[in-house]
Every structure is written in structure tokens, then in C-alpha cells.
PDB file of C-alpha atoms and ligand atoms in Angstrom:
ATOM      1  CA  UNK A  58      10.876 130.720-258.550  1.00 91.00           C
ATOM      2  CA  UNK A  59       9.959 133.860-256.629  1.00 95.00           C
ATOM      3  CA  UNK A  60      12.286 136.629-255.453  1.00 98.00           C
ATOM      4  CA  UNK A  61      11.593 139.765-253.341  1.00 98.00           C
ATOM      5  CA  UNK A  62      13.577 142.922-252.666  1.00 98.00           C
ATOM      6  CA  UNK A  63      12.877 146.228-251.012  1.00 98.00           C
ATOM      7  CA  UNK A  64      14.647 149.588-251.075  1.00 98.00           C
ATOM      8  CA  UNK A  65      14.138 152.841-249.156  1.00 98.00           C
ATOM      9  CA  UNK A  66      13.167 156.266-250.485  1.00 98.00           C
ATOM     10  CA  UNK A  67      15.491 159.194-250.040  1.00 98.00           C
ATOM     11  CA  UNK A  68      15.918 162.877-249.373  1.00 98.00           C
ATOM     12  CA  UNK A  69      18.662 165.137-250.555  1.00 98.00           C
ATOM     13  CA  UNK A  70      19.983 167.185-247.687  1.00 98.00           C
ATOM     14  CA  UNK A  71      22.182 169.360-249.857  1.00 98.00           C
ATOM     15  CA  UNK A  72      23.263 169.527-253.491  1.00 98.00           C
ATOM     16  CA  UNK A  73      20.375 168.574-255.760  1.00 98.00           C
ATOM     17  CA  UNK A  74      20.728 169.801-259.358  1.00 98.00           C
ATOM     18  CA  UNK A  75      24.282 171.020-258.705  1.00 98.00           C
ATOM     19  CA  UNK A  76      25.273 167.350-258.384  1.00 98.00           C
ATOM     20  CA  UNK A  77      24.404 166.845-262.059  1.00 98.00           C
ATOM     21  CA  UNK A  78      27.212 169.375-262.786  1.00 98.00           C
ATOM     22  CA  UNK A  79      29.862 167.677-260.638  1.00 97.00           C
ATOM     23  CA  UNK A  80      29.221 169.305-257.234  1.00 98.00           C
ATOM     24  CA  UNK A  81      29.015 166.844-254.356  1.00 98.00           C
ATOM     25  CA  UNK A  82      25.668 166.137-252.718  1.00 98.00           C
ATOM     26  CA  UNK A  83      24.628 164.798-249.289  1.00 98.00           C
ATOM     27  CA  UNK A  84      21.732 162.322-249.288  1.00 98.00           C
ATOM     28  CA  UNK A  85      19.881 160.258-246.664  1.00 97.00           C
ATOM     29  CA  UNK A  86      17.746 157.160-247.090  1.00 97.00           C
ATOM     30  CA  UNK A  87      14.414 157.446-245.314  1.00 97.00           C
ATOM     31  CA  UNK A  88      12.108 154.939-243.578  1.00 96.00           C
ATOM     32  CA  UNK A  89       9.606 154.598-246.408  1.00 97.00           C
ATOM     33  CA  UNK A  90      10.062 151.655-248.749  1.00 98.00           C
ATOM     34  CA  UNK A  91       9.216 150.081-252.042  1.00 98.00           C
ATOM     35  CA  UNK A  92       8.979 146.269-252.342  1.00 98.00           C
ATOM     36  CA  UNK A  93       9.258 144.447-255.663  1.00 98.00           C
ATOM     37  CA  UNK A  94       8.304 140.784-256.077  1.00 98.00           C
ATOM     38  CA  UNK A  95       9.491 139.005-259.232  1.00 98.00           C
ATOM     39  CA  UNK A  96       8.322 135.588-260.297  1.00 97.00           C
ATOM     40  CA  UNK A  97       9.035 133.337-263.247  1.00 96.00           C
ATOM     41  CA  UNK A  98       6.036 132.452-265.364  1.00 96.00           C
ATOM     42  CA  UNK A  99       5.772 129.962-268.260  1.00 94.00           C
ATOM     43  CA  UNK A 100       4.174 132.364-270.717  1.00 94.00           C
ATOM     44  CA  UNK A 101       6.529 134.574-272.698  1.00 94.00           C
ATOM     45  CA  UNK A 102       5.292 137.834-271.190  1.00 95.00           C
ATOM     46  CA  UNK A 103       6.402 140.536-268.807  1.00 95.00           C
ATOM     47  CA  UNK A 104       3.543 141.495-266.554  1.00 96.00           C
ATOM     48  CA  UNK A 105       3.724 144.476-264.190  1.00 95.00           C
ATOM     49  CA  UNK A 106       1.298 145.279-261.382  1.00 95.00           C
ATOM     50  CA  UNK A 107       1.649 148.293-259.116  1.00 91.00           C
ATOM     51  CA  UNK A 108      -0.551 150.833-257.363  1.00 84.00           C
ATOM     52  CA  UNK A 109      -0.293 153.050-260.433  1.00 76.00           C
ATOM     53  CA  UNK A 110      -1.519 150.435-262.912  1.00 83.00           C
ATOM     54  CA  UNK A 111      -1.280 147.004-264.397  1.00 88.00           C
ATOM     55  CA  UNK A 112      -0.088 145.859-267.793  1.00 90.00           C
ATOM     56  CA  UNK A 113       1.036 142.770-269.675  1.00 91.00           C
ATOM     57  CA  UNK A 114       3.650 143.081-272.372  1.00 91.00           C
ATOM     58  CA  UNK A 115       4.941 140.636-274.944  1.00 90.00           C
ATOM     59  CA  UNK A 116       8.704 140.068-275.137  1.00 89.00           C
ATOM     60  CA  UNK A 117       8.803 141.819-278.532  1.00 85.00           C
ATOM     61  CA  UNK A 118       7.579 145.171-277.264  1.00 79.00           C
ATOM     62  CA  UNK A 119      10.859 146.840-276.198  1.00 68.00           C
ATOM     63  CA  UNK A 120      11.073 150.211-277.856  1.00 68.00           C
ATOM     64  CA  UNK A 121       7.324 150.501-278.069  1.00 75.00           C
ATOM     65  CA  UNK A 122       6.870 150.692-274.311  1.00 75.00           C
ATOM     66  CA  UNK A 123       6.224 154.366-273.965  1.00 73.00           C
ATOM     67  CA  UNK A 124       4.569 154.446-270.558  1.00 78.00           C
ATOM     68  CA  UNK A 125       7.327 155.811-268.315  1.00 79.00           C
ATOM     69  CA  UNK A 126       5.932 154.027-265.281  1.00 80.00           C
ATOM     70  CA  UNK A 127       6.614 150.632-266.796  1.00 89.00           C
ATOM     71  CA  UNK A 128       9.726 151.230-268.937  1.00 92.00           C
ATOM     72  CA  UNK A 129      12.534 150.638-266.378  1.00 95.00           C
ATOM     73  CA  UNK A 130      10.818 147.443-265.083  1.00 96.00           C
ATOM     74  CA  UNK A 131      10.284 146.135-268.605  1.00 95.00           C
ATOM     75  CA  UNK A 132      13.911 146.966-269.447  1.00 95.00           C
ATOM     76  CA  UNK A 133      15.233 145.004-266.464  1.00 97.00           C
ATOM     77  CA  UNK A 134      13.042 141.973-267.049  1.00 97.00           C
ATOM     78  CA  UNK A 135      13.823 141.824-270.793  1.00 95.00           C
ATOM     79  CA  UNK A 136      17.589 142.199-270.112  1.00 95.00           C
ATOM     80  CA  UNK A 137      17.602 139.148-267.799  1.00 96.00           C
ATOM     81  CA  UNK A 138      15.409 137.021-270.095  1.00 95.00           C
ATOM     82  CA  UNK A 139      17.643 137.817-273.076  1.00 94.00           C
ATOM     83  CA  UNK A 140      20.869 137.348-271.145  1.00 94.00           C
ATOM     84  CA  UNK A 141      19.840 133.902-269.919  1.00 94.00           C
ATOM     85  CA  UNK A 142      18.123 132.978-273.206  1.00 89.00           C
ATOM     86  CA  UNK A 143      14.939 131.858-271.460  1.00 82.00           C
ATOM     87  CA  UNK A 144      11.758 131.021-273.213  1.00 85.00           C
ATOM     88  CA  UNK A 145       9.598 132.134-270.318  1.00 91.00           C
ATOM     89  CA  UNK A 146       8.397 135.356-268.711  1.00 96.00           C
ATOM     90  CA  UNK A 147       8.397 137.341-265.492  1.00 97.00           C
ATOM     91  CA  UNK A 148       5.585 138.638-263.362  1.00 97.00           C
ATOM     92  CA  UNK A 149       6.457 141.753-261.382  1.00 98.00           C
ATOM     93  CA  UNK A 150       4.485 143.216-258.444  1.00 98.00           C
ATOM     94  CA  UNK A 151       5.357 146.590-256.881  1.00 97.00           C
ATOM     95  CA  UNK A 152       4.138 147.745-253.482  1.00 97.00           C
ATOM     96  CA  UNK A 153       5.109 151.134-252.310  1.00 96.00           C
ATOM     97  CA  UNK A 154       4.767 153.421-249.337  1.00 94.00           C
ATOM     98  CA  UNK A 155       6.823 156.169-250.916  1.00 96.00           C
ATOM     99  CA  UNK A 156       4.693 158.970-252.449  1.00 95.00           C
ATOM    100  CA  UNK A 157       5.548 159.054-256.164  1.00 92.00           C
ATOM    101  CA  UNK A 158       6.731 161.971-258.269  1.00 92.00           C
ATOM    102  CA  UNK A 159       7.471 164.301-255.308  1.00 95.00           C
ATOM    103  CA  UNK A 160      11.219 164.008-254.872  1.00 96.00           C
ATOM    104  CA  UNK A 161      11.393 161.172-252.392  1.00 97.00           C
ATOM    105  CA  UNK A 162      13.127 158.686-254.707  1.00 97.00           C
ATOM    106  CA  UNK A 163      10.174 156.422-255.484  1.00 96.00           C
ATOM    107  CA  UNK A 164      11.392 155.808-259.025  1.00 95.00           C
ATOM    108  CA  UNK A 165      14.988 155.132-257.961  1.00 98.00           C
ATOM    109  CA  UNK A 166      13.953 152.881-255.066  1.00 98.00           C
ATOM    110  CA  UNK A 167      11.793 150.961-257.553  1.00 97.00           C
ATOM    111  CA  UNK A 168      14.652 150.543-260.026  1.00 98.00           C
ATOM    112  CA  UNK A 169      16.964 149.308-257.219  1.00 98.00           C
ATOM    113  CA  UNK A 170      14.454 146.861-255.738  1.00 98.00           C
ATOM    114  CA  UNK A 171      13.406 145.646-259.174  1.00 98.00           C
ATOM    115  CA  UNK A 172      17.022 145.145-260.352  1.00 98.00           C
ATOM    116  CA  UNK A 173      17.661 143.052-257.227  1.00 98.00           C
ATOM    117  CA  UNK A 174      14.442 141.029-257.339  1.00 98.00           C
ATOM    118  CA  UNK A 175      14.468 140.357-261.087  1.00 98.00           C
ATOM    119  CA  UNK A 176      18.173 139.527-261.459  1.00 98.00           C
ATOM    120  CA  UNK A 177      18.038 137.174-258.435  1.00 98.00           C
ATOM    121  CA  UNK A 178      15.669 134.933-260.389  1.00 97.00           C
ATOM    122  CA  UNK A 179      18.671 134.073-262.576  1.00 96.00           C
ATOM    123  CA  UNK A 180      21.930 135.021-260.848  1.00 97.00           C
ATOM    124  CA  UNK A 181      23.587 136.370-257.730  1.00 96.00           C
ATOM    125  CA  UNK A 182      24.851 139.945-257.942  1.00 98.00           C
ATOM    126  CA  UNK A 183      26.698 142.325-255.601  1.00 98.00           C
ATOM    127  CA  UNK A 184      25.015 145.552-254.447  1.00 97.00           C
ATOM    128  CA  UNK A 185      27.386 147.442-256.800  1.00 97.00           C
ATOM    129  CA  UNK A 186      26.201 145.355-259.779  1.00 98.00           C
ATOM    130  CA  UNK A 187      22.575 145.846-258.814  1.00 98.00           C
ATOM    131  CA  UNK A 188      23.146 149.577-258.538  1.00 98.00           C
ATOM    132  CA  UNK A 189      24.669 149.589-262.024  1.00 98.00           C
ATOM    133  CA  UNK A 190      21.567 147.824-263.465  1.00 98.00           C
ATOM    134  CA  UNK A 191      19.220 150.139-261.550  1.00 98.00           C
ATOM    135  CA  UNK A 192      20.889 153.259-262.951  1.00 98.00           C
ATOM    136  CA  UNK A 193      20.797 151.793-266.460  1.00 98.00           C
ATOM    137  CA  UNK A 194      17.032 151.139-265.944  1.00 97.00           C
ATOM    138  CA  UNK A 195      16.454 154.632-264.630  1.00 97.00           C
ATOM    139  CA  UNK A 196      18.243 156.066-267.702  1.00 96.00           C
ATOM    140  CA  UNK A 197      15.477 154.622-269.904  1.00 94.00           C
ATOM    141  CA  UNK A 198      13.254 157.409-268.523  1.00 92.00           C
ATOM    142  CA  UNK A 199      15.769 160.004-267.350  1.00 93.00           C
ATOM    143  CA  UNK A 200      18.912 159.981-269.444  1.00 93.00           C
ATOM    144  CA  UNK A 201      20.857 162.577-267.435  1.00 93.00           C
ATOM    145  CA  UNK A 202      20.462 161.210-263.967  1.00 96.00           C
ATOM    146  CA  UNK A 203      23.541 161.768-261.799  1.00 97.00           C
ATOM    147  CA  UNK A 204      22.921 158.329-260.248  1.00 98.00           C
ATOM    148  CA  UNK A 205      22.806 159.838-256.776  1.00 98.00           C
ATOM    149  CA  UNK A 206      19.237 158.702-256.004  1.00 98.00           C
ATOM    150  CA  UNK A 207      19.747 155.062-256.958  1.00 98.00           C
ATOM    151  CA  UNK A 208      22.972 155.016-254.982  1.00 98.00           C
ATOM    152  CA  UNK A 209      21.418 156.107-251.707  1.00 98.00           C
ATOM    153  CA  UNK A 210      18.447 153.807-252.245  1.00 98.00           C
ATOM    154  CA  UNK A 211      20.834 150.870-252.690  1.00 98.00           C
ATOM    155  CA  UNK A 212      23.208 151.634-249.861  1.00 98.00           C
ATOM    156  CA  UNK A 213      21.015 153.370-247.305  1.00 97.00           C
ATOM    157  CA  UNK A 214      22.204 155.548-244.437  1.00 96.00           C
ATOM    158  CA  UNK A 215      23.769 158.856-245.312  1.00 97.00           C
ATOM    159  CA  UNK A 216      26.224 159.357-248.222  1.00 98.00           C
ATOM    160  CA  UNK A 217      28.250 161.980-249.864  1.00 98.00           C
ATOM    161  CA  UNK A 218      27.856 161.505-253.608  1.00 98.00           C
ATOM    162  CA  UNK A 219      30.200 162.704-256.329  1.00 97.00           C
ATOM    163  CA  UNK A 220      29.131 162.014-259.902  1.00 96.00           C
ATOM    164  CA  UNK A 221      32.716 161.582-261.117  1.00 95.00           C
ATOM    165  CA  UNK A 222      34.310 159.798-258.198  1.00 95.00           C
ATOM    166  CA  UNK A 223      31.400 157.768-256.771  1.00 95.00           C
ATOM    167  CA  UNK A 224      30.185 157.904-253.205  1.00 97.00           C
ATOM    168  CA  UNK A 225      31.284 157.385-249.667  1.00 97.00           C
ATOM    169  CA  UNK A 226      29.240 156.575-246.569  1.00 96.00           C
ATOM    170  CA  UNK A 227      28.996 159.195-243.857  1.00 95.00           C
ATOM    171  CA  UNK A 228      29.633 156.885-240.940  1.00 87.00           C
ATOM    172  CA  UNK A 229      29.086 159.279-238.029  1.00 82.00           C
ATOM    173  CA  UNK A 230      25.433 159.281-237.018  1.00 81.00           C
ATOM    174  CA  UNK A 231      24.252 162.803-236.453  1.00 81.00           C
ATOM    175  CA  UNK A 232      21.014 163.239-234.545  1.00 81.00           C
ATOM    176  CA  UNK A 233      18.954 164.574-237.402  1.00 88.00           C
ATOM    177  CA  UNK A 234      15.227 165.107-236.970  1.00 93.00           C
ATOM    178  CA  UNK A 235      13.602 165.783-240.261  1.00 96.00           C
ATOM    179  CA  UNK A 236      10.036 166.650-241.101  1.00 97.00           C
ATOM    180  CA  UNK A 237       8.863 166.334-244.674  1.00 98.00           C
ATOM    181  CA  UNK A 238       5.993 168.357-246.107  1.00 98.00           C
ATOM    182  CA  UNK A 239       4.513 167.351-249.485  1.00 97.00           C
ATOM    183  CA  UNK A 240       3.094 170.025-251.755  1.00 97.00           C
ATOM    184  CA  UNK A 241       1.365 167.143-253.617  1.00 96.00           C
ATOM    185  CA  UNK A 242       2.396 168.847-256.863  1.00 96.00           C
ATOM    186  CA  UNK A 243       3.948 166.109-258.960  1.00 92.00           C
ATOM    187  CA  UNK A 244       6.916 166.808-261.164  1.00 87.00           C
ATOM    188  CA  UNK A 245       8.909 165.249-263.976  1.00 91.00           C
ATOM    189  CA  UNK A 246      12.523 165.177-262.762  1.00 94.00           C
ATOM    190  CA  UNK A 247      13.756 165.097-266.356  1.00 93.00           C
ATOM    191  CA  UNK A 248      11.792 168.243-267.282  1.00 95.00           C
ATOM    192  CA  UNK A 249      13.043 170.162-264.207  1.00 97.00           C
ATOM    193  CA  UNK A 250      16.644 169.060-264.841  1.00 97.00           C
ATOM    194  CA  UNK A 251      16.290 170.371-268.421  1.00 97.00           C
ATOM    195  CA  UNK A 252      15.011 173.651-267.073  1.00 97.00           C
ATOM    196  CA  UNK A 253      18.087 173.982-264.871  1.00 98.00           C
ATOM    197  CA  UNK A 254      20.260 173.159-267.852  1.00 98.00           C
ATOM    198  CA  UNK A 255      18.726 176.069-269.763  1.00 98.00           C
ATOM    199  CA  UNK A 256      19.336 178.305-266.765  1.00 98.00           C
ATOM    200  CA  UNK A 257      22.963 177.220-266.656  1.00 98.00           C
ATOM    201  CA  UNK A 258      23.409 177.916-270.358  1.00 98.00           C
ATOM    202  CA  UNK A 259      21.734 181.338-270.168  1.00 98.00           C
ATOM    203  CA  UNK A 260      23.550 182.435-267.034  1.00 98.00           C
ATOM    204  CA  UNK A 261      26.956 180.783-267.341  1.00 98.00           C
ATOM    205  CA  UNK A 262      29.043 182.982-265.008  1.00 98.00           C
ATOM    206  CA  UNK A 263      26.396 183.158-262.327  1.00 98.00           C
ATOM    207  CA  UNK A 264      25.822 179.397-262.481  1.00 98.00           C
ATOM    208  CA  UNK A 265      29.519 178.629-262.138  1.00 98.00           C
ATOM    209  CA  UNK A 266      29.663 180.939-259.104  1.00 98.00           C
ATOM    210  CA  UNK A 267      26.630 179.177-257.602  1.00 98.00           C
ATOM    211  CA  UNK A 268      28.291 175.791-258.110  1.00 98.00           C
ATOM    212  CA  UNK A 269      31.333 177.112-256.247  1.00 98.00           C
ATOM    213  CA  UNK A 270      29.210 178.443-253.401  1.00 98.00           C
ATOM    214  CA  UNK A 271      27.149 175.215-253.253  1.00 98.00           C
ATOM    215  CA  UNK A 272      30.466 173.217-252.891  1.00 98.00           C
ATOM    216  CA  UNK A 273      31.342 175.435-249.942  1.00 98.00           C
ATOM    217  CA  UNK A 274      27.952 174.750-248.364  1.00 98.00           C
ATOM    218  CA  UNK A 275      28.476 170.972-248.770  1.00 98.00           C
ATOM    219  CA  UNK A 276      31.920 171.199-247.066  1.00 98.00           C
ATOM    220  CA  UNK A 277      30.455 173.248-244.250  1.00 98.00           C
ATOM    221  CA  UNK A 278      27.583 170.776-243.919  1.00 97.00           C
ATOM    222  CA  UNK A 279      29.988 167.845-243.531  1.00 97.00           C
ATOM    223  CA  UNK A 280      31.702 169.576-240.640  1.00 96.00           C
ATOM    224  CA  UNK A 281      28.392 170.575-239.057  1.00 96.00           C
ATOM    225  CA  UNK A 282      27.048 167.018-239.340  1.00 95.00           C
ATOM    226  CA  UNK A 283      30.153 165.669-237.697  1.00 94.00           C
ATOM    227  CA  UNK A 284      29.755 168.130-234.823  1.00 94.00           C
ATOM    228  CA  UNK A 285      25.957 167.558-234.615  1.00 93.00           C
ATOM    229  CA  UNK A 286      25.529 171.326-234.986  1.00 95.00           C
ATOM    230  CA  UNK A 287      21.927 171.291-236.181  1.00 94.00           C
ATOM    231  CA  UNK A 288      21.338 175.003-235.543  1.00 96.00           C
ATOM    232  CA  UNK A 289      23.974 175.998-238.152  1.00 97.00           C
ATOM    233  CA  UNK A 290      22.913 173.161-240.462  1.00 97.00           C
ATOM    234  CA  UNK A 291      19.458 174.765-240.508  1.00 97.00           C
ATOM    235  CA  UNK A 292      20.986 178.107-241.463  1.00 98.00           C
ATOM    236  CA  UNK A 293      22.851 176.663-244.449  1.00 98.00           C
ATOM    237  CA  UNK A 294      19.717 174.819-245.571  1.00 98.00           C
ATOM    238  CA  UNK A 295      18.057 178.225-245.798  1.00 98.00           C
ATOM    239  CA  UNK A 296      21.034 179.477-247.823  1.00 98.00           C
ATOM    240  CA  UNK A 297      20.875 176.433-250.122  1.00 98.00           C
ATOM    241  CA  UNK A 298      17.147 177.084-250.701  1.00 98.00           C
ATOM    242  CA  UNK A 299      17.998 180.593-251.988  1.00 98.00           C
ATOM    243  CA  UNK A 300      20.057 178.986-254.774  1.00 98.00           C
ATOM    244  CA  UNK A 301      17.238 176.602-255.615  1.00 98.00           C
ATOM    245  CA  UNK A 302      14.833 179.543-255.843  1.00 98.00           C
ATOM    246  CA  UNK A 303      17.204 181.298-258.207  1.00 98.00           C
ATOM    247  CA  UNK A 304      17.418 178.169-260.429  1.00 98.00           C
ATOM    248  CA  UNK A 305      13.695 178.568-260.909  1.00 97.00           C
ATOM    249  CA  UNK A 306      12.614 175.213-259.476  1.00 97.00           C
ATOM    250  CA  UNK A 307      10.296 176.664-256.783  1.00 97.00           C
ATOM    251  CA  UNK A 308       6.783 177.904-257.075  1.00 96.00           C
ATOM    252  CA  UNK A 309       4.230 179.880-255.033  1.00 96.00           C
ATOM    253  CA  UNK A 310       2.986 176.934-252.943  1.00 96.00           C
ATOM    254  CA  UNK A 311       6.563 175.827-252.108  1.00 97.00           C
ATOM    255  CA  UNK A 312       7.499 179.418-251.252  1.00 97.00           C
ATOM    256  CA  UNK A 313       4.584 179.644-248.841  1.00 97.00           C
ATOM    257  CA  UNK A 314       5.494 176.321-247.256  1.00 97.00           C
ATOM    258  CA  UNK A 315       9.176 177.348-246.892  1.00 98.00           C
ATOM    259  CA  UNK A 316       8.205 180.693-245.332  1.00 97.00           C
ATOM    260  CA  UNK A 317       6.095 178.928-242.734  1.00 97.00           C
ATOM    261  CA  UNK A 318       8.641 176.187-242.200  1.00 98.00           C
ATOM    262  CA  UNK A 319      11.436 178.680-241.594  1.00 98.00           C
ATOM    263  CA  UNK A 320       9.415 180.243-238.805  1.00 97.00           C
ATOM    264  CA  UNK A 321       8.857 177.007-236.922  1.00 97.00           C
ATOM    265  CA  UNK A 322      11.942 174.837-237.651  1.00 97.00           C
ATOM    266  CA  UNK A 323      15.714 175.317-237.769  1.00 97.00           C
ATOM    267  CA  UNK A 324      15.692 175.628-241.523  1.00 98.00           C
ATOM    268  CA  UNK A 325      13.913 174.299-244.592  1.00 98.00           C
ATOM    269  CA  UNK A 326      14.589 173.653-248.257  1.00 98.00           C
ATOM    270  CA  UNK A 327      13.255 171.794-251.271  1.00 98.00           C
ATOM    271  CA  UNK A 328      14.455 168.214-251.498  1.00 98.00           C
ATOM    272  CA  UNK A 329      14.953 166.560-254.915  1.00 97.00           C
ATOM    273  CA  UNK A 330      14.131 168.029-258.299  1.00 97.00           C
ATOM    274  CA  UNK A 331      11.625 170.664-257.058  1.00 97.00           C
ATOM    275  CA  UNK A 332       8.959 172.192-259.317  1.00 95.00           C
ATOM    276  CA  UNK A 333       6.540 171.068-256.604  1.00 94.00           C
ATOM    277  CA  UNK A 334       7.375 167.945-254.647  1.00 97.00           C
ATOM    278  CA  UNK A 335       8.544 168.053-251.018  1.00 98.00           C
ATOM    279  CA  UNK A 336      10.342 170.320-248.675  1.00 98.00           C
ATOM    280  CA  UNK A 337      12.407 169.101-245.685  1.00 98.00           C
ATOM    281  CA  UNK A 338      12.553 170.870-242.328  1.00 98.00           C
ATOM    282  CA  UNK A 339      15.281 170.305-239.808  1.00 97.00           C
ATOM    283  CA  UNK A 340      14.006 170.256-236.216  1.00 95.00           C
ATOM    284  CA  UNK A 341      14.924 169.408-232.651  1.00 90.00           C
ATOM    285  CA  UNK A 342      13.371 166.140-231.628  1.00 85.00           C
ATOM    286  CA  UNK A 343      11.131 167.786-229.078  1.00 88.00           C
ATOM    287  CA  UNK A 344       9.707 170.208-231.741  1.00 92.00           C
ATOM    288  CA  UNK A 345       8.839 167.669-234.469  1.00 94.00           C
ATOM    289  CA  UNK A 346       5.382 166.810-233.220  1.00 95.00           C
ATOM    290  CA  UNK A 347       4.378 170.499-232.885  1.00 96.00           C
ATOM    291  CA  UNK A 348       5.797 171.341-236.346  1.00 96.00           C
ATOM    292  CA  UNK A 349       3.815 168.537-237.947  1.00 97.00           C
ATOM    293  CA  UNK A 350       0.621 169.709-236.200  1.00 97.00           C
ATOM    294  CA  UNK A 351       1.216 173.320-237.270  1.00 96.00           C
ATOM    295  CA  UNK A 352       1.754 172.346-240.914  1.00 97.00           C
ATOM    296  CA  UNK A 353      -1.243 170.039-240.867  1.00 97.00           C
ATOM    297  CA  UNK A 354      -3.407 172.842-239.445  1.00 96.00           C
ATOM    298  CA  UNK A 355      -2.655 174.676-242.689  1.00 94.00           C
ATOM    299  CA  UNK A 356      -3.662 171.552-244.613  1.00 95.00           C
ATOM    300  CA  UNK A 357      -0.104 170.590-245.626  1.00 95.00           C
ATOM    301  CA  UNK A 358       0.575 166.868-245.968  1.00 96.00           C
ATOM    302  CA  UNK A 359       3.362 166.454-243.389  1.00 96.00           C
ATOM    303  CA  UNK A 360       5.197 163.557-241.704  1.00 96.00           C
ATOM    304  CA  UNK A 361       8.466 162.899-239.913  1.00 93.00           C
ATOM    305  CA  UNK A 362      11.287 160.910-241.404  1.00 93.00           C
ATOM    306  CA  UNK A 363      13.956 158.752-239.861  1.00 91.00           C
ATOM    307  CA  UNK A 364      17.138 157.671-241.532  1.00 93.00           C
ATOM    308  CA  UNK A 365      17.061 154.147-242.938  1.00 95.00           C
ATOM    309  CA  UNK A 366      20.433 152.491-242.404  1.00 93.00           C
ATOM    310  CA  UNK A 367      19.622 149.237-244.185  1.00 95.00           C
ATOM    311  CA  UNK A 368      19.331 150.228-247.840  1.00 98.00           C
ATOM    312  CA  UNK A 369      18.502 147.449-250.277  1.00 98.00           C
ATOM    313  CA  UNK A 370      17.180 144.299-248.642  1.00 98.00           C
ATOM    314  CA  UNK A 371      16.529 140.980-250.441  1.00 96.00           C
ATOM    315  CA  UNK A 372      14.398 138.147-249.090  1.00 91.00           C
TER     316      UNK A 372
HETATM  317  C1  MEV B  88      16.616 164.403-258.124  1.00 68.42           C
HETATM  318  O1  MEV B  88      16.251 163.694-256.971  1.00 68.42           O
HETATM  319  C2  MEV B  88      18.014 164.932-257.984  1.00 68.42           C
HETATM  320  C3  MEV B  88      18.569 165.734-259.119  1.00 68.42           C
HETATM  321  O2  MEV B  88      19.766 166.324-258.671  1.00 68.42           O
HETATM  322  C4  MEV B  88      18.781 164.931-260.376  1.00 68.42           C
HETATM  323  C5  MEV B  88      19.933 163.923-260.240  1.00 68.42           C
HETATM  324  O3  MEV B  88      20.784 164.054-259.420  1.00 68.42           O
HETATM  325  O4  MEV B  88      19.926 163.001-261.095  1.00 68.42           O
HETATM  326  C6  MEV B  88      17.615 166.943-259.436  1.00 68.42           C
END
């Protein structure tokens, strides 16, 4: 049997890092996808093929799989084989158009699509159950994930995420035109999250105050999104970026990109873990093309993003 699933990448509009500490975050799924194909094979192996490599594992290898690129996929496959007590294996193929390691949710989208494709070889699951499996798989490489990224990749559209109380869909459809610029500096989300943890421990009072102010920004953002007030949304993105700078997750290249972006768009900020990765710029539709050209003239890798309303898709 063969099963296929695809899930979108994501951006975080507001609230990355603070979301790990209980502040709400606003996320959007974007129109770049990862597709995972899973297939039963007779041999007792788990084979994984993707654009970042290819490997074949025996079923006895769990715990010794140290390559972070393969661990969540191996985990998901092994879990299903064990649960259904099968003496057979699974071949997994991953195809992606989401740039990896730059804050656009490639790893979460992969966990979501893989959880759906692999589990469907054996059983039917709801989106909620698939999300739970995907988060478990992601935790094999990033223990402290808030779960926000897998949630948006599973459900698509735009959500407000709260680590403690779950998420809700933002059902009004603001006319957001976003341009993404990629610094092409890859990061380890886990390392950057640990760096922010150190910051929070060394600057307790200040961090608590920042969490409070970030919560205010999120509430403001929800009202502005409802009113389609993109001009003021841009302004609070600039404010949010100041907090991210203070957390120490920016760098010189990102600062240069943000400076340029703020001159040509309504507002810009890092999206995702930072430490490199991508920035997002909010624009008016008519300006997007010009902004992309201007950024490309400076050799920045830049493209526009539309909201993906579909989320996880199985076929
Ligand atoms: C990474 O895309 C988002 C972070 O807030 C981590 C998380 O929420 O798990 C940095």
C-alpha cells in the first residue's frame, strides 16, 4: 500500500520565542509545501529518501539514529510498525519546496505530512491525532517546542496559538501581502531557543516585562487584522522586531535586511527562531513586485508568500 500527504510551511506573524513562555502567537501557513510518500515494503527496514539525503535503517536502530534529519521520520515509522506488530518495513520519500532551516516550518511540515502519510498505511486518524503524533516526532529533535509550528502546518490558514490552551482559527481573512527574504543563514531552532532561555534567566524582570508587552502587541495585532489596518500592523511588526533584537536572535546580515526592508515596506521582522533564517515584510499588493526587485538587486533571496488555507492534505 502507498499513502501520500502534504503540509504547508509557515511564518510567525507575531510571538515567536515568547510563545514558548506562554504568550500567544499569531501564525500563517504559506503556499510552499512538503509532500511525504509512505509505502509498505516486505523487508524489515525503514528507508528514507529526501533532497537532503538517503538512508536505510534496520528496525533495531532506534536510539542510535543520531542524524537529526531522519530521527522524526524514523520515530513515526517505528511507532506504527510496533503498534501494529508488523513484520515488514516502510519506505518514505520526502519532496519539499520549503527552504530548510530558515524559519519557514520545513521540519514541522515534514513531521505533519509524515505522521499523516505513515499512519494512514495502518489506520485512519483525525487531524488532531496526526498533530499529536507530529509534535511527538518533532520532540525527538527539539524537546521544548511549543507545538505552534506543527499546529499551523496541520490546520493551515491563520491561527492564534496558546501553548496552554491550544489554538483557534482566525476566520476573518485580512488582505495580507507578505514578502519573505531569506538570509540563507541556517539555524538550529533548539540552540536559539536555549539561547533565549539563558537570556530569560539572566534578565528575569526585563524578560517578564517583555512578555507582557508582547502580549499587548498580540492583542493589538488581532484588532488590526480584523480591521485590515495593515499600516499599523507594519508599525507593530517593527516594535516586535525590537524585542527580538534584544533577545539576541538577530545578527548583522538580518539587521541590514531589516533596515532596508523598513524603508521599502510597511514593516518587517524576523520570522521563526531567528539567528539567521528569514525576515517577513508587510506590503501593499501594488508594492510587492517592486520590493522583491529592490531586495534582489541587493542579492537577497526574496519571494512573495500567500496564505495557504488548506493545511494538511492527504491523497
Ligand atoms: C520557531 O519557529 C518558533 C519558536 O517560537 C519555537 C517554538 O515555538 O517552538 C522559536
